[in-house]
Amino acid sequence: RPQEISRVIWSLVRKELFTNLLTYRLSIALVFTIVLSALTTVIGSLDYSRNVASYEDELRNQRELIEQVTIYERLSPTIILPPQPLAIFARGVVGVAPLSYDIRIDDYGRGPEQLFSNRDSGYMKALIQIDFITVVTVLLSFLAIVLGFDGICGERERGTLKQLLTNPIPRAYVVLAKLIGGIISLWIPFTLAFVLCLLIALANVNVVFSGDDWLRLGLLYLLTCLFLAQIFSLSLAVSAFARDTDTALIICLFAWLVGGVGYISALPSFSRYGHDEIPHQHYVDQNDEIWREWRQQVSHWEEQNPPPADAYWEGINRDGRRRFNHPTAYRWLERHQANAMGMRADNADRRYQARYGTWDPLAQEAYVVDRWSALSPFTNYQVLAYRLARTTLDDLFYAGRAGQDYRDTYIQYLRGKNAFGSQRWFTDDPPGQEPMIPQPESITTDMLRSDAPYMMERMAWAEEQQRLANDDAGRRLDLSDMPKFGGRWQRSLGDSVGTMTIGLAVLLLSFGAAVLLTVARFLRYDPQ
C-alpha cells in the first residue's frame, strides 16, 4: 500500500541520513564548506563595494567631463557598466568589477569584445581567484564521492547489507532510500553555506538584488542541488558495480580527477585543433599598411589643396583646442577635417576587421572550452553556473556588441550634426571672433617672430581673450540631444537558460543514467 511504501522508504532514508550525519567526514566537510564559502563571499562582497564606488566615481567624472566639453574632438564618451552582484558568488571571466568601453571615432578602442577592467582585488590577485561556485565544484563534489563510493559495497563488506536484505523490503526501495538519504546529506551543508553566503552579501548595503537576480539565485540553488545529486548517484553506481571499497574509491577518485581537473586542463590544448591562430604581427603589418595608405591620401589632398600661409595659423592651441586662428585657416581645416575624418572612420572598420582576425580564433578556442566543458558531468556545473550569473566570455562579448552598436549610433549622431565638417570640431570660437592676426596678408616674417613687438602685443591680447573664453559657459557644447547608451547589454533569463540547454541535458541524462544503472545492478547484486 502507498502508506506502507512511504513509511518503509522514509525509515530507510532516515537510517542513511543519520548514518551520514554522524560521520566525521560530513562534519569536517561542513566546516570547510562554510568557512571557505564565507571567506570567498566576504572577499567578493568587499570587492563589489569597492567597485560600486569606483563605478559611481567614473560615472560622475564622465558627466563632469562631458559638461566641460567645448569642441567635438574632445568629446570622448565612455560606456561604464555597473558591477554585477551575482558575480560575488560566480566570478567567471567578468568578475565583480565594472566594465569600461571607450567610444572612439577612428578606432574601436580596445575592441567591442574587449571591455576591460583592472579593478580586481589585490588580495584575489595574490591568491587563486576562487568563489562560491569553485567551493561547490571542488569540495562538495569530493564529499559526494566520499559519501557514495562505499554506499553499497561498503555495507557488503561490513555484513550489514546481507542483514538488510533479509527483511521483506524490495531492493528498489533500498536503492531509492540510499539515493535520497545521501543526496539530502549533501544538500544540508550546501544549503547552510548558501544561506550564509546570501546573508553576508545582503549585509552589504551596496548589494541590491533585482527580481531577475533572485530568480537566477533560485535557479542556481536548484542547479547546485541537481549537480550534487548527479555526482552522488555516479559514485553510488560505482559502489554497486565494485565488489570492495578500495576499488570503488580508486575508480571514483580517478574519474573525479580525470573528468574534472584533467578534462578541463586538457581542453585548452584540444581546442587549438581546427583553429588557425594568426600571429599578432599579421595585424601589426595590416595596421601599418592602413595608416600608410591614409597618410598618402591625406598628403595627396593637401597637395591639391595647399594650406594658407603661417600667419593665418597664429593663435592659441591648447588641450587639443584651437582659438583665435584666422577664419581662412578654419575654412581650410573644415574641408581637411571632413575629408580626413571620413577616411579615418572607414579605416577604423578595416583596422578592426584586421584585429578581429587575430582575436577570433582565440575567442573560438575559448568558446570550444566552454561548450565541451558542459559535456563532462564533473565540469558542466561550473560553466552552467557562470552562464546563469552572466559572467562568461560569451556574456562579455554580448555586452561588447552593445558597445559597438552604440558607437555606430554615436557616429551617426556626429554626422547628423555635421561635426566632422564644421569648425566646431577643433575650435569653440564663435562666429565673428576676432583672430589673433586680423590681416595676415600684411604681416612679414620678422613680425611673426616670438620676440617681435607686434607678436608680443598680439600674444598678450590672445592670453587675455583666452582667460575670458575659459570662463565663458556659452562656449560649451549643447549635448542635450546626444544619444544615451541604453538597450539590453545583458542576456535575459530566457537567453541565459537557452545557452545552458546542452549542459542541463548532460546533467539530467547523467543523473538519470546513474540512477537506472544503480537500480538495475542492485536488483541482481550478490550481498555475499
PDB file of C-alpha atoms in Angstrom, residues 4 65 88 113 170 184 188 224 329-330:
ATOM      1  CA  GLU A   4       3.396   1.407   3.931  1.00  0.00           C
ATOM      2  CA  LEU A  65      33.997  65.899 -18.447  1.00  0.00           C
ATOM      3  CA  ILE A  88      30.062  37.792  -5.830  1.00  0.00           C
ATOM      4  CA  GLU A 113      34.623  42.434 -27.271  1.00  0.00           C
ATOM      5  CA  PRO A 170      12.069  -4.593  -2.202  1.00  0.00           C
ATOM      6  CA  ILE A 184      19.882  15.127   1.425  1.00  0.00           C
ATOM      7  CA  ILE A 188      22.405  20.147   4.158  1.00  0.00           C
ATOM      8  CA  THR A 224      23.650  23.007  -7.472  1.00  0.00           C
ATOM      9  CA  ALA A 329      42.603  78.787 -41.728  1.00  0.00           C
ATOM     10  CA  TYR A 330      39.416  77.476 -40.138  1.00  0.00           C
TER      11      TYR A 330
END
